[in-house]
Coordinates of C-alpha atoms in Angstrom, one line a residue:
M222 CA 139.8 26.6 181.0
L223 CA 140.2 23.0 182.0
I224 CA 143.3 21.9 183.9
S225 CA 145.2 18.7 184.7
E226 CA 147.1 18.0 187.9
T227 CA 150.3 16.0 188.0
S228 CA 153.6 16.0 189.9
H229 CA 157.2 15.5 189.0
D230 CA 160.2 14.7 191.2
V231 CA 163.6 16.3 190.4
A232 CA 167.0 15.6 191.9
T233 CA 168.6 18.3 194.2
I234 CA 172.2 18.7 195.2
A235 CA 172.3 22.0 197.2
E236 CA 175.0 22.1 199.9
G237 CA 176.4 18.9 198.4
K238 CA 173.6 16.8 199.7
A239 CA 171.7 14.6 197.2
G240 CA 167.9 14.8 197.5
S241 CA 164.6 15.0 195.7
M242 CA 162.0 17.7 195.3
R243 CA 158.4 17.2 194.2
I244 CA 157.0 19.8 191.9
F245 CA 153.2 19.9 191.6
I246 CA 152.0 20.8 188.1
F247 CA 148.7 22.5 187.2
H248 CA 148.5 22.5 183.4
P249 CA 145.8 24.1 181.2
T250 CA 144.2 21.7 178.7
I251 CA 142.3 22.5 175.5
P252 CA 140.5 19.5 174.0
N253 CA 141.9 18.5 170.6
H254 CA 144.9 20.7 171.0
P255 CA 147.6 18.6 172.7
N256 CA 150.4 20.7 171.3
A257 CA 149.2 24.1 172.5
R258 CA 151.9 26.1 174.1
A259 CA 151.4 28.4 177.1
S260 CA 153.4 30.7 179.4
A261 CA 154.4 29.4 182.8
A262 CA 154.5 30.5 186.4
L263 CA 156.0 29.4 189.7
A264 CA 153.6 29.4 192.7
H265 CA 155.9 29.6 195.7
I266 CA 154.6 28.1 199.0
P267 CA 154.0 29.7 202.4
V268 CA 155.5 28.0 205.5
R269 CA 153.0 25.1 205.4
A270 CA 153.9 24.0 201.8
V271 CA 151.3 23.2 199.1
T272 CA 148.2 23.4 201.1
G273 CA 144.6 23.7 199.9
P274 CA 144.7 27.5 199.5
V275 CA 148.0 27.3 197.6
A276 CA 146.7 24.6 195.3
R277 CA 143.5 26.6 194.6
F278 CA 145.6 29.7 193.9
A279 CA 147.7 27.7 191.4
K280 CA 144.6 26.3 189.8
Q281 CA 143.1 29.7 189.4
I282 CA 146.2 30.9 187.5
A283 CA 146.3 27.7 185.5
G284 CA 142.7 28.2 184.6
H285 CA 143.6 31.4 182.8
G286 CA 146.0 29.6 180.5
Y287 CA 149.3 29.3 182.4
I288 CA 151.3 26.2 183.3
V289 CA 151.9 26.5 187.0
A290 CA 154.5 24.7 189.1
A291 CA 154.4 24.6 192.9
P292 CA 157.6 23.2 194.3
S293 CA 157.6 21.5 197.7
S294 CA 160.4 23.6 199.3
Y295 CA 160.8 21.6 202.5
H296 CA 162.0 18.4 200.9
E297 CA 165.2 18.4 203.0
F298 CA 163.2 17.9 206.1
T299 CA 159.9 16.2 205.3
G300 CA 157.7 14.8 202.6
P301 CA 155.7 16.8 200.0
E302 CA 152.5 16.6 202.1
P303 CA 151.3 20.0 203.4
L304 CA 151.8 20.9 207.0
T305 CA 148.6 21.3 209.1
Y306 CA 147.0 24.7 210.0
D307 CA 147.7 24.3 213.7
V308 CA 150.4 25.1 216.2
P309 CA 152.6 22.1 215.5
G310 CA 152.3 22.6 211.7
T311 CA 153.1 26.3 212.0
D312 CA 156.1 25.7 214.4
A313 CA 157.5 23.0 212.0
G314 CA 157.2 25.3 209.0
N315 CA 158.8 28.2 210.7
A316 CA 161.7 26.0 211.9
Y317 CA 162.3 24.6 208.4
K318 CA 162.2 28.1 206.9
V319 CA 165.2 29.3 208.8
Q320 CA 167.1 25.9 208.9
K321 CA 167.1 25.8 205.1
K322 CA 170.0 27.6 203.4
V323 CA 169.1 30.4 201.0
A324 CA 171.3 28.7 198.4
A325 CA 169.0 25.7 198.6
Y326 CA 165.9 27.9 198.1
D327 CA 167.6 29.3 195.0
E328 CA 168.3 25.9 193.7
D329 CA 164.7 24.9 194.1
A330 CA 163.7 27.9 192.0
V331 CA 166.2 27.3 189.2
L332 CA 165.3 23.6 189.0
S333 CA 161.6 24.6 188.8
V334 CA 162.2 27.1 186.0
N335 CA 164.4 24.6 184.2
F336 CA 161.6 22.0 184.4
L337 CA 159.0 24.5 183.1
L338 CA 161.2 25.6 180.2
G339 CA 161.8 22.0 179.4
L340 CA 158.2 21.3 178.7
K341 CA 157.2 21.1 175.0
T342 CA 154.0 22.9 176.0
C343 CA 155.8 25.9 177.5
N344 CA 156.3 28.9 175.2
G345 CA 159.5 30.0 177.0
R346 CA 158.1 32.8 179.1
V347 CA 158.0 32.4 182.9
G348 CA 156.6 34.4 185.8
A349 CA 156.4 33.8 189.6
S350 CA 154.1 34.5 192.5
G351 CA 153.8 33.5 196.1
M352 CA 152.5 34.4 199.5
C353 CA 154.2 34.8 202.9
L354 CA 157.5 32.9 202.7
G355 CA 156.5 32.2 199.1
G356 CA 156.3 36.0 198.5
H357 CA 159.9 36.3 199.5
L358 CA 160.9 33.3 197.3
A359 CA 159.0 34.9 194.4
F360 CA 161.1 38.0 195.0
R361 CA 164.3 35.9 194.8
C362 CA 163.0 34.1 191.8
A363 CA 163.1 37.4 190.0
F364 CA 166.9 37.4 190.2
D365 CA 166.7 34.8 187.4
T366 CA 166.8 36.7 184.2
R367 CA 164.4 34.1 182.6
V368 CA 161.7 35.3 185.0
A369 CA 159.9 38.3 183.4
A370 CA 157.4 39.1 186.2
S371 CA 156.9 38.4 189.9
V372 CA 153.9 39.1 192.2
C373 CA 154.8 38.9 195.8
Y374 CA 152.0 38.7 198.4
F375 CA 153.0 39.9 201.9
A376 CA 156.6 38.7 201.6
T377 CA 158.0 37.9 205.0
D378 CA 161.6 38.3 206.2
L379 CA 162.5 40.5 203.3
H380 CA 162.9 43.7 205.3
S381 CA 164.5 41.9 208.3
K382 CA 166.9 39.7 206.3
T383 CA 165.8 36.7 208.3
L384 CA 164.9 34.1 205.6
G385 CA 167.8 32.0 206.6
E386 CA 171.6 31.9 206.4
G387 CA 172.8 34.0 203.6
D388 CA 169.7 36.2 203.2
D389 CA 170.8 38.9 200.8
S390 CA 167.5 39.5 199.0
L391 CA 167.2 43.3 199.3
A392 CA 170.9 43.7 198.8
R393 CA 170.5 42.0 195.4
A394 CA 167.4 43.9 194.3
A395 CA 169.3 45.5 191.5
D396 CA 169.6 42.1 189.9
I397 CA 165.9 42.1 189.1
R398 CA 165.4 42.6 185.4
G399 CA 161.7 41.9 185.1
E400 CA 158.7 43.7 186.6
L401 CA 157.7 43.3 190.2
I402 CA 154.5 43.7 192.2
M403 CA 154.6 43.8 196.0
I404 CA 151.3 43.5 197.9
F405 CA 150.8 44.1 201.6
G406 CA 148.0 44.7 204.0
K407 CA 148.2 47.9 206.0
N408 CA 147.5 45.8 209.1
D409 CA 150.1 43.2 208.4
S410 CA 151.8 42.4 211.8
H411 CA 154.5 40.3 210.1
V412 CA 155.8 43.2 207.9
P413 CA 155.3 46.4 209.8
P414 CA 155.0 49.9 208.2
T415 CA 158.7 50.5 208.8
G416 CA 159.6 47.3 207.1
R417 CA 157.4 48.1 204.1
D418 CA 159.1 51.5 203.9
V419 CA 162.5 49.8 203.8
I420 CA 161.4 47.6 201.0
R421 CA 159.9 50.5 199.0
Q422 CA 162.9 52.7 199.5
T423 CA 165.4 50.0 198.6
L424 CA 163.5 49.1 195.4
H425 CA 163.5 52.8 194.4
E426 CA 167.3 53.1 195.1
K427 CA 168.1 50.0 193.2
G428 CA 166.2 51.1 190.1
V429 CA 163.7 48.2 190.1
L430 CA 160.6 48.4 187.9
F431 CA 157.9 47.8 190.6
S432 CA 154.5 48.6 192.0
L433 CA 153.9 48.4 195.8
Y434 CA 150.3 48.2 197.1
E435 CA 149.2 48.6 200.8
V436 CA 145.6 47.6 201.2
A437 CA 143.7 49.4 204.0
W438 CA 142.3 47.0 206.6
A439 CA 143.9 43.9 205.1
Q440 CA 146.0 41.8 207.4
H441 CA 148.7 39.2 206.8
A442 CA 147.5 36.1 204.8
F443 CA 144.4 38.0 203.7
I444 CA 144.1 35.7 200.6
R445 CA 144.1 32.5 202.5
D446 CA 140.6 31.1 202.2
E447 CA 141.0 28.3 204.8
L448 CA 141.5 28.6 208.6
S449 CA 142.5 32.2 208.1
K450 CA 141.6 33.2 211.7
G451 CA 139.2 35.9 210.4
R452 CA 141.7 37.5 208.0
Y453 CA 140.4 36.2 204.6
D454 CA 139.1 39.1 202.4
P455 CA 137.7 37.6 199.2
A456 CA 136.9 41.0 197.6
I457 CA 140.5 42.3 198.1
S458 CA 141.9 39.0 197.0
K459 CA 140.0 39.3 193.7
I460 CA 141.3 42.7 193.1
C461 CA 144.9 41.6 193.8
F462 CA 144.5 38.6 191.5
E463 CA 143.4 41.0 188.7
M464 CA 146.6 42.9 189.2
L465 CA 148.6 39.6 188.9
M466 CA 146.7 38.8 185.7
E467 CA 147.3 42.2 184.2
L468 CA 151.0 41.9 184.8
F469 CA 151.2 38.3 183.5
E470 CA 149.1 39.0 180.5
R471 CA 151.2 42.0 179.5
T472 CA 154.7 40.4 180.2
L473 CA 154.2 36.7 179.6
K474 CA 151.6 36.4 176.9
T475 CA 152.9 39.3 174.9
D476 CA 156.3 39.0 173.2
L477 CA 157.8 42.3 174.4
G478 CA 161.3 41.6 173.0
D479 CA 164.4 42.8 174.9
R480 CA 164.0 45.9 177.1
V481 CA 165.7 48.9 175.5
G482 CA 166.7 52.2 177.1
G483 CA 166.7 53.4 180.7
K484 CA 164.2 55.3 182.8
Q485 CA 161.3 56.8 180.8
K486 CA 161.2 60.6 180.7
I487 CA 157.7 61.8 181.8
E488 CA 156.6 65.1 180.4
D489 CA 155.1 67.5 183.1
I490 CA 151.7 68.2 181.6
C491 CA 148.2 68.5 182.9

């Protein structure tokens, strides 16, 4: 499917400070059908903002018929341009990540969802995804009841509660009403096995509808196809993207109606 690329600036007021956030839009286009309506998705950024790999990830989703918005989350500190894949760029991104208040991240997500739902081409169904920091933000995005599905790639700082001041993400897991996919590499040095166990156990205890996958041999950032320091795994990335598509197709392109009833009773048969 063909796509168009634009951007839109929205006003922000988190912490009482007026600002502006740029949202990068990747929109599917069908010739001769300007009024076609599609589901939407947020593509949350890693610590270096909307880099080449993030843009290609967003385009890939958009090419399957979804309106994708990628907000530039570091607008309080710098422009919308991506940070570089080097030590200064990494250090700057990690510094901004913890300096930014969690309430400001949440405002970014709400504003982005508002923008998507305000498009005449959006059918009213929204999902979210992201990698690294963006994986954590996609998790928090799921607190918004308008978000029906979230796919979180190697979400950092979730187990350690170190996103920034006010990080209550796991504590609020019961607020998630949609379906969740958590994806990690077995060799992820940023989210160790004990951290992944904490996430899994908490989601079980909070009654979240989720899947959690740990991919053998995969490391942190295994879907990053640029300057990945030997970690990029295209075969595994393809499989994970198919899981994202299955969830989005089932929850965003199908009108499921309101969820009814509690936990499904499974008959013990063979």
